[in-house]
Tab-separated table of C-alpha atoms in Angstrom:
chain	number	residue	atom	x	y	z
A	3	MET	CA	-36.976	48.370	88.804
A	4	ASP	CA	-33.520	47.225	90.027
A	5	LEU	CA	-32.043	44.905	87.264
A	6	GLY	CA	-29.973	42.489	89.804
A	7	VAL	CA	-27.557	42.064	92.573
A	8	GLY	CA	-25.074	44.968	92.313
A	9	SER	CA	-26.973	46.425	89.707
A	10	THR	CA	-27.942	50.287	89.454
A	11	PRO	CA	-31.947	50.734	89.552
A	12	ARG	CA	-32.493	53.151	86.251
A	13	GLY	CA	-33.718	56.365	87.429
A	14	ARG	CA	-36.721	58.299	85.876
A	15	HIS	CA	-37.741	60.183	83.737
A	16	LYS	CA	-39.946	62.940	83.243
A	17	ILE	CA	-40.573	65.452	79.712
A	18	PHE	CA	-42.383	68.614	80.717
A	19	LEU	CA	-43.798	68.416	76.391
A	20	GLY	CA	-44.374	71.599	74.777
A	21	PHE	CA	-45.646	73.333	71.284
A	22	ALA	CA	-43.742	76.118	71.169
A	23	ALA	CA	-41.277	78.278	73.065
A	24	GLY	CA	-42.867	80.427	75.647
A	25	VAL	CA	-45.686	77.464	76.909
A	26	GLY	CA	-44.437	77.194	80.521
A	27	LYS	CA	-42.432	74.197	80.469
A	28	THR	CA	-39.125	75.234	82.127
A	29	CYS	CA	-40.926	77.402	84.688
A	30	GLU	CA	-43.245	74.037	85.859
A	31	MET	CA	-40.583	72.187	85.860
A	32	LEU	CA	-39.078	74.270	88.363
A	33	SER	CA	-42.018	74.388	90.256
A	34	GLU	CA	-41.531	70.646	90.338
A	35	ALA	CA	-38.565	70.684	91.699
A	36	ASN	CA	-38.892	73.051	94.274
A	37	ARG	CA	-41.418	70.826	95.198
A	38	ARG	CA	-39.163	68.182	95.394
A	39	ARG	CA	-36.843	70.027	97.301
A	40	GLU	CA	-39.332	70.810	99.725
A	41	ARG	CA	-39.920	67.432	100.216
A	42	GLY	CA	-36.446	67.182	101.406
A	43	GLN	CA	-35.020	65.078	97.386
A	44	GLU	CA	-31.412	66.565	96.729
A	45	VAL	CA	-32.410	68.300	93.407
A	46	VAL	CA	-29.567	69.918	91.068
A	47	ILE	CA	-30.154	72.423	87.929
A	48	GLY	CA	-27.842	70.163	85.624
A	49	TYR	CA	-28.580	72.512	82.626
A	50	LEU	CA	-31.194	75.742	82.742
A	51	GLU	CA	-31.965	78.219	80.074
A	52	THR	CA	-33.727	81.184	81.372
A	53	HIS	CA	-33.513	83.472	77.855
A	54	GLY	CA	-33.626	86.182	80.495
A	55	ARG	CA	-36.760	85.685	81.730
A	56	ALA	CA	-37.518	87.168	85.360
A	57	GLY	CA	-40.409	84.780	86.246
A	58	THR	CA	-38.051	82.033	84.977
A	59	GLU	CA	-35.102	83.614	86.985
A	60	ALA	CA	-37.286	83.863	90.014
A	61	LEU	CA	-37.872	80.319	89.708
A	62	ILE	CA	-35.060	79.070	90.718
A	63	GLY	CA	-35.005	79.888	94.353
A	64	GLU	CA	-32.221	77.749	95.839
A	65	LEU	CA	-32.057	75.029	93.738
A	66	PRO	CA	-28.238	74.835	93.696
A	67	CYS	CA	-26.597	74.618	89.770
A	68	VAL	CA	-23.644	72.370	88.818
A	69	PRO	CA	-20.964	74.800	87.423
A	70	ARG	CA	-20.996	73.717	83.031
A	71	ARG	CA	-18.428	72.325	81.625
A	72	GLN	CA	-16.504	74.853	80.085
A	73	GLN	CA	-15.485	73.632	76.085
A	74	ALA	CA	-13.785	75.062	73.078
A	75	TYR	CA	-14.226	75.484	69.788
A	76	LYS	CA	-12.888	77.081	66.956
A	77	GLY	CA	-11.088	79.793	68.584
A	78	SER	CA	-14.376	80.238	71.326
A	79	THR	CA	-15.844	79.099	74.390
A	80	PHE	CA	-19.147	77.209	75.005
A	81	GLU	CA	-20.808	76.050	77.742
A	82	GLU	CA	-22.507	72.797	78.262
A	83	MET	CA	-23.493	70.522	80.854
A	84	ASP	CA	-21.189	68.693	83.309
A	85	THR	CA	-22.549	65.389	82.716
A	86	GLU	CA	-18.968	63.868	84.188
A	87	ALA	CA	-19.870	66.187	87.586
A	88	ILE	CA	-23.069	66.008	87.796
A	89	LEU	CA	-22.493	61.783	88.347
A	90	ALA	CA	-19.561	62.352	90.612
A	91	ARG	CA	-21.838	64.065	92.802
A	92	PRO	CA	-24.856	62.389	92.335
A	93	PRO	CA	-28.126	63.785	92.839
A	94	GLN	CA	-31.392	62.068	93.286
A	95	CYS	CA	-32.985	64.347	90.724
A	96	VAL	CA	-31.241	67.045	88.411
A	97	LEU	CA	-32.766	69.630	85.779
A	98	VAL	CA	-32.678	69.636	82.377
A	99	ASP	CA	-33.418	72.340	80.359
A	100	GLU	CA	-33.526	71.972	76.428
A	101	LEU	CA	-33.572	68.319	75.820
A	102	ALA	CA	-33.284	68.774	71.928
A	103	HIS	CA	-29.608	70.794	72.209
A	104	THR	CA	-26.894	69.549	70.043
A	105	ASN	CA	-23.766	69.602	72.521
A	106	VAL	CA	-19.843	71.338	71.025
A	107	PRO	CA	-18.108	69.846	68.812
A	108	GLY	CA	-15.397	68.022	71.172
A	109	SER	CA	-18.044	67.206	74.316
A	110	PRO	CA	-18.365	63.194	74.995
A	111	ARG	CA	-21.701	62.739	73.921
A	112	ALA	CA	-22.942	64.797	70.765
A	113	LYS	CA	-26.133	65.439	71.683
A	114	ARG	CA	-27.490	66.684	75.445
A	115	TRP	CA	-30.813	63.688	75.181
A	116	GLN	CA	-27.770	61.091	75.230
A	117	ASP	CA	-25.635	62.793	78.191
A	118	VAL	CA	-29.635	62.582	80.128
A	119	GLU	CA	-29.112	58.557	79.208
A	120	VAL	CA	-26.516	58.735	80.535
A	121	LEU	CA	-27.421	59.897	84.047
A	122	LEU	CA	-30.765	57.507	83.985
A	123	ALA	CA	-28.552	54.650	83.596
A	124	ALA	CA	-26.204	55.618	86.629
A	125	GLY	CA	-29.711	56.151	88.757
A	126	ILE	CA	-30.440	59.648	88.744
A	127	ASN	CA	-33.723	60.621	88.237
A	128	VAL	CA	-34.182	63.074	85.402
A	129	LEU	CA	-36.355	66.618	84.632
A	130	SER	CA	-36.742	67.834	80.923
A	131	THR	CA	-38.289	70.164	78.416
A	132	LEU	CA	-38.821	69.568	75.300
A	133	ASN	CA	-40.905	70.607	72.510
A	134	VAL	CA	-43.118	68.405	70.564
A	135	GLN	CA	-41.459	69.364	66.683
A	136	HIS	CA	-37.832	68.864	67.762
A	137	LEU	CA	-39.289	64.934	67.678
A	138	GLU	CA	-37.257	62.875	64.811
A	139	SER	CA	-40.493	61.524	62.795
A	140	LEU	CA	-42.332	65.005	62.673
A	141	ASN	CA	-39.390	67.102	61.232
A	142	ASP	CA	-41.128	66.754	57.704
A	143	THR	CA	-44.348	67.435	58.712
A	144	VAL	CA	-43.100	70.257	60.667
A	145	LEU	CA	-41.577	71.235	57.623
A	146	GLU	CA	-44.457	71.771	55.666
A	147	ILE	CA	-46.259	73.335	58.450
A	148	THR	CA	-43.991	75.537	59.338
A	149	GLY	CA	-41.833	76.051	56.434
A	150	VAL	CA	-39.155	76.002	59.350
A	151	ARG	CA	-36.874	72.464	58.530
A	152	VAL	CA	-35.877	71.446	62.625
A	153	ARG	CA	-32.163	71.222	62.390
A	154	GLU	CA	-31.702	69.516	66.388
A	155	THR	CA	-33.688	67.208	66.543
A	156	VAL	CA	-34.856	63.751	69.197
A	157	PRO	CA	-35.042	60.347	68.429
A	158	ASP	CA	-38.791	59.006	68.795
A	159	HIS	CA	-38.189	56.700	71.301
A	160	VAL	CA	-36.872	59.272	74.166
A	161	LEU	CA	-40.585	60.678	74.437
A	162	ARG	CA	-41.317	56.951	74.068
A	163	ASP	CA	-39.465	55.439	76.892
A	164	ALA	CA	-40.233	58.008	79.365
A	165	ASP	CA	-41.963	57.398	82.517
A	166	GLU	CA	-43.737	60.370	82.389
A	167	VAL	CA	-44.897	63.575	80.193
A	168	GLN	CA	-46.690	66.373	81.049
A	169	MET	CA	-47.884	68.179	78.312
A	170	ILE	CA	-47.818	71.912	79.177
A	171	ASP	CA	-50.370	73.354	77.251
A	172	ILE	CA	-51.513	76.922	76.772
A	173	THR	CA	-54.149	78.709	73.368
A	174	PRO	CA	-52.026	79.761	70.794
A	175	ARG	CA	-53.829	83.413	71.198
A	176	ALA	CA	-52.432	83.518	75.052
A	177	LEU	CA	-49.495	82.184	73.935
A	178	VAL	CA	-49.485	84.939	71.555
A	179	ASN	CA	-50.480	87.538	73.460
A	180	ARG	CA	-46.831	86.634	76.068
A	181	LEU	CA	-45.411	87.008	72.812
A	182	GLU	CA	-46.450	90.508	72.312
A	183	ARG	CA	-46.094	91.521	75.943
A	184	GLY	CA	-42.549	91.012	75.704
A	185	ASP	CA	-42.604	88.068	78.091
A	186	ILE	CA	-40.706	85.271	75.403
A	187	TYR	CA	-38.256	87.487	73.444
A	188	LYS	CA	-36.776	91.340	73.367
A	189	PRO	CA	-39.138	93.298	71.678
A	190	GLU	CA	-36.930	93.834	69.021
A	191	LYS	CA	-37.721	89.933	68.129
A	192	VAL	CA	-41.434	89.942	68.388
A	193	ALA	CA	-42.632	91.370	65.211
A	194	GLN	CA	-40.196	88.969	63.149
A	195	ALA	CA	-41.534	86.083	65.485
A	196	ARG	CA	-44.774	87.106	64.776
A	197	GLN	CA	-44.609	86.947	60.836
A	198	ASN	CA	-42.444	83.547	61.252
A	199	TRP	CA	-42.777	80.567	64.267
A	200	PHE	CA	-45.845	81.907	65.918
A	201	ARG	CA	-48.126	82.321	63.332
A	202	GLU	CA	-51.293	81.338	64.888
A	203	GLY	CA	-52.157	78.749	62.301
A	204	ASN	CA	-48.747	77.381	62.830
A	205	LEU	CA	-49.508	77.557	66.630
A	206	ASN	CA	-52.764	75.737	66.274
A	207	ALA	CA	-51.469	73.247	64.107
A	208	LEU	CA	-48.239	72.150	66.313
A	209	ARG	CA	-50.423	71.935	69.429
A	210	GLU	CA	-52.598	69.548	67.624
A	211	ILE	CA	-49.756	67.528	66.869
A	212	ALA	CA	-48.587	67.510	70.420
A	213	LEU	CA	-52.175	66.571	72.019
A	214	ARG	CA	-52.269	63.572	69.629
A	215	GLU	CA	-48.343	62.637	70.843
A	216	ILE	CA	-49.272	62.677	74.610
A	217	ALA	CA	-52.907	60.940	73.565
A	218	GLN	CA	-50.862	58.064	72.220
A	219	GLU	CA	-48.369	58.092	74.891
A	220	VAL	CA	-51.926	57.688	77.866
A	221	ASP	CA	-52.854	54.998	74.976
A	222	ASP	CA	-49.512	53.289	74.866
A	223	GLU	CA	-49.833	53.507	79.329
A	224	LEU	CA	-53.292	51.901	79.003
A	225	GLU	CA	-52.763	49.264	76.617
A	226	THR	CA	-49.171	48.110	78.947
A	227	TYR	CA	-51.631	47.864	82.282
A	228	ARG	CA	-54.054	46.571	80.393
A	229	ARG	CA	-51.427	43.411	79.440
A	230	GLU	CA	-49.762	43.153	81.921
A	231	ARG	CA	-52.855	42.596	84.385
A	232	ARG	CA	-54.157	40.261	81.500
A	233	ILE	CA	-57.368	42.370	81.069
A	234	ALA	CA	-58.548	41.099	77.672
A	235	GLN	CA	-62.114	43.434	77.738
A	236	PRO	CA	-61.814	46.287	76.024
A	237	TRP	CA	-62.281	49.659	77.422
A	238	ALA	CA	-64.028	52.002	76.078
A	239	THR	CA	-61.710	54.730	76.582
A	240	HIS	CA	-62.683	55.963	73.266
A	241	ASP	CA	-64.446	54.046	70.581
A	242	ARG	CA	-62.589	52.008	67.601
A	243	ILE	CA	-64.361	50.842	64.718
A	244	MET	CA	-62.868	47.464	62.952
A	245	VAL	CA	-64.592	47.037	58.983
A	246	CYS	CA	-64.284	43.814	58.143
A	247	LEU	CA	-63.427	43.163	54.335
A	248	SER	CA	-64.526	40.674	52.817
A	249	PRO	CA	-63.091	39.115	49.371
A	250	THR	CA	-66.279	37.590	47.625
A	251	GLN	CA	-69.052	40.346	48.104
A	252	SER	CA	-68.802	43.936	48.302
A	253	SER	CA	-67.921	45.652	51.526
A	254	LEU	CA	-68.711	49.583	49.853
A	255	ARG	CA	-71.955	49.906	52.020
A	256	ILE	CA	-70.095	48.664	54.934
A	257	LEU	CA	-66.803	51.107	54.449
A	258	ARG	CA	-69.664	53.595	54.226
A	259	ARG	CA	-71.793	52.841	57.524
A	260	GLY	CA	-68.843	52.077	59.944
A	261	TRP	CA	-67.151	56.007	57.982
A	262	ARG	CA	-70.699	57.578	59.122
A	263	ILE	CA	-70.364	55.650	62.731
A	264	ALA	CA	-66.287	56.969	63.783
A	265	ARG	CA	-67.376	60.335	62.342
A	266	ARG	CA	-70.297	60.050	64.576
A	267	LEU	CA	-68.885	59.403	67.901
A	268	LYS	CA	-64.915	60.224	66.776
A	269	GLY	CA	-63.990	57.632	66.838
A	270	GLU	CA	-60.569	55.559	65.101
A	271	LEU	CA	-62.184	53.552	62.196
A	272	VAL	CA	-59.790	50.753	60.555
A	273	ALA	CA	-60.860	48.939	57.564
A	274	VAL	CA	-59.404	44.445	58.365
A	275	TYR	CA	-58.749	42.125	55.492
A	276	VAL	CA	-57.772	38.709	55.931
A	277	GLU	CA	-56.291	37.133	53.037
A	278	ALA	CA	-56.513	33.235	54.433
A	279	ARG	CA	-55.202	32.719	50.632
A	280	PRO	CA	-54.566	34.371	47.112
A	281	PRO	CA	-57.542	36.078	45.578
A	282	ARG	CA	-59.061	34.419	42.492
A	283	PRO	CA	-59.238	37.470	39.674
A	284	GLN	CA	-62.790	38.401	40.422
A	285	GLU	CA	-62.303	38.844	44.102
A	286	GLN	CA	-59.231	40.857	43.524
A	287	ALA	CA	-61.424	43.294	41.219
A	288	ILE	CA	-64.184	43.130	44.448
A	289	LEU	CA	-61.149	44.491	46.813
A	290	LYS	CA	-59.635	46.919	44.246
A	291	ALA	CA	-63.230	48.814	44.573
A	292	ASP	CA	-63.030	48.529	48.632
A	293	PHE	CA	-59.926	49.835	48.910
A	294	ALA	CA	-60.025	52.186	46.478
A	295	VAL	CA	-63.518	53.984	48.391
A	296	ALA	CA	-61.160	53.075	52.223
A	297	ASP	CA	-58.436	55.740	50.709
A	298	GLN	CA	-61.254	57.723	49.580
A	299	LEU	CA	-62.516	57.758	52.857
A	300	GLN	CA	-59.219	58.378	54.215
A	301	ILE	CA	-59.623	55.283	56.214
A	302	PRO	CA	-56.501	53.006	57.098
A	303	VAL	CA	-56.592	48.804	55.771
A	304	VAL	CA	-54.881	46.557	57.557
A	305	THR	CA	-54.364	43.179	55.594
A	306	LEU	CA	-53.592	39.927	57.391
A	307	GLN	CA	-52.080	36.853	57.084
A	308	GLY	CA	-54.255	33.253	58.207
A	309	SER	CA	-55.943	30.653	57.218
A	310	ASP	CA	-58.988	30.820	60.321
A	311	VAL	CA	-60.925	34.422	59.081
A	312	ALA	CA	-62.712	34.016	62.226
A	313	ALA	CA	-59.814	33.456	64.661
A	314	GLU	CA	-57.629	36.281	62.757
A	315	LEU	CA	-59.922	39.330	63.473
A	316	VAL	CA	-60.795	38.009	66.735
A	317	ARG	CA	-56.864	38.283	67.406
A	318	TYR	CA	-56.792	42.267	66.040
A	319	ALA	CA	-60.069	42.799	68.085
A	320	ARG	CA	-58.495	41.884	71.708
A	321	GLU	CA	-54.992	43.332	70.835
A	322	LYS	CA	-56.342	46.822	68.803
A	323	SER	CA	-59.224	47.103	71.939
A	324	VAL	CA	-61.588	47.466	69.093
A	325	THR	CA	-64.977	48.617	70.830
A	326	GLN	CA	-67.226	47.900	67.971
A	327	VAL	CA	-66.977	45.543	64.386
A	328	VAL	CA	-69.000	46.177	61.355
A	329	LEU	CA	-69.581	43.332	58.791
A	330	GLY	CA	-71.976	42.061	56.389
A	331	HIS	CA	-73.878	38.475	56.650
A	332	SER	CA	-72.092	35.528	55.344
A	333	ASP	CA	-72.550	34.842	52.014
A	334	ARG	CA	-71.828	30.872	53.077
A	335	SER	CA	-74.882	28.647	52.530
A	336	HIS	CA	-76.123	26.755	55.249
A	337	TRP	CA	-74.423	23.450	54.869
A	338	GLN	CA	-70.716	25.240	54.035
A	339	GLU	CA	-71.863	26.906	57.739
A	340	LEU	CA	-72.102	23.686	58.841
A	341	LEU	CA	-69.173	22.198	57.369
A	342	ARG	CA	-66.766	25.125	57.772
A	343	GLY	CA	-68.107	27.371	60.644
A	344	SER	CA	-69.741	30.546	60.081
A	345	ILE	CA	-67.425	33.163	60.528
A	346	VAL	CA	-69.796	35.537	62.329
A	347	ASN	CA	-71.206	33.285	64.558
A	348	ARG	CA	-67.509	33.035	65.739
A	349	LEU	CA	-67.402	36.389	66.522
A	350	THR	CA	-70.541	36.955	68.344
A	351	ARG	CA	-69.362	33.781	70.264
A	352	GLU	CA	-65.579	34.664	71.421
A	353	LEU	CA	-66.170	39.074	71.016
A	354	ARG	CA	-69.022	38.899	73.740
A	355	SER	CA	-67.776	42.567	75.071
A	356	ILE	CA	-68.043	44.079	72.072
A	357	ASP	CA	-70.896	45.282	69.546
A	358	LEU	CA	-71.789	43.557	66.480
A	359	LEU	CA	-72.987	46.067	63.376
A	360	ILE	CA	-74.382	42.974	61.180
A	361	MET	CA	-75.247	44.561	57.868
A	362	ALA	CA	-77.751	43.294	55.221
A	363	ASN	CA	-76.170	42.813	52.306
A	364	SER	CA	-77.661	45.216	48.987
A	365	THR	CA	-79.298	41.705	47.445
A	366	GLN	CA	-81.255	41.182	50.670
A	367	ALA	CA	-81.780	44.892	52.038
A	368	THR	CA	-83.887	45.996	48.777
A	369	GLN	CA	-85.401	42.660	49.094
A	370	GLU	CA	-86.956	43.503	52.367
A	371	ALA	CA	-87.772	47.232	51.299
A	372	LEU	CA	-89.764	45.803	48.701
């Protein structure tokens, strides 16, 4: 997008995301780079780490490489990506491997992802690689799964702000086979890797995390598309079930029914309570019991504030693309509904594109059974 007269359009950033070394991120990045070069784009390698893998090195082909910058530190010399040399060139597209890398002290920027931000701001397109365990928000989760504290992290917004994220997937068993063939590490390191990071339980968990991240990215992109085009009707790409909690009558049956529906449909489930006023002691007891069951069933509870309960429920359902709403019959009398309106009627009228399941309360259900 052009930022105005005299400004430089920001470059596009594509991230190849994986869940472990050896899944094929760098190879896929090189393959795309070669395809772009064949189409006439000027593509250069800013930084590439082949780890001595013959298959990776073979994919470099005729891609030119910007010489690395020499950085002295504590009597030794290290090589880093020369961001300033890339800016001086500048190419249409640059490859930047290992996005989470920490630059040697004394470098212009502390992190490689910060170098990438500079390149993007200069209008250069970037292809980069990243493993999901390097996301800052997942640091504690990865430690719990693997027992390893990942020291190099990338802020989550780097992934969120990317123009395109491609998951490079492989089954954990196939990845272990690559490891044991010596395709990832040298033979003397294979046994240690199998005992640590490359345990199949670790790999399965990390793969699931990566897949969930990609699903969230797709979901965010879909929501942006619908918002930009003012599409109010939800698209049922997957089911989202909303259970409506009431402070005046128990919602335990509704919570359990919603949980069973979500489990059967493999959909997302949320319980929503609208606080129109501070609850009275009896209502507090009802809500406490409802919240306890929601917690036991691992159902997230969202509390909204607003004097118009129906309006808040409608707004939330539309914003979150809810596909099903589960709620109980109104406990208002006929005269109360005439004077103040019925929440059920409002939802039925205003959420015509969403399925509503209106459950009988326990007393009514018992009488009907008799």
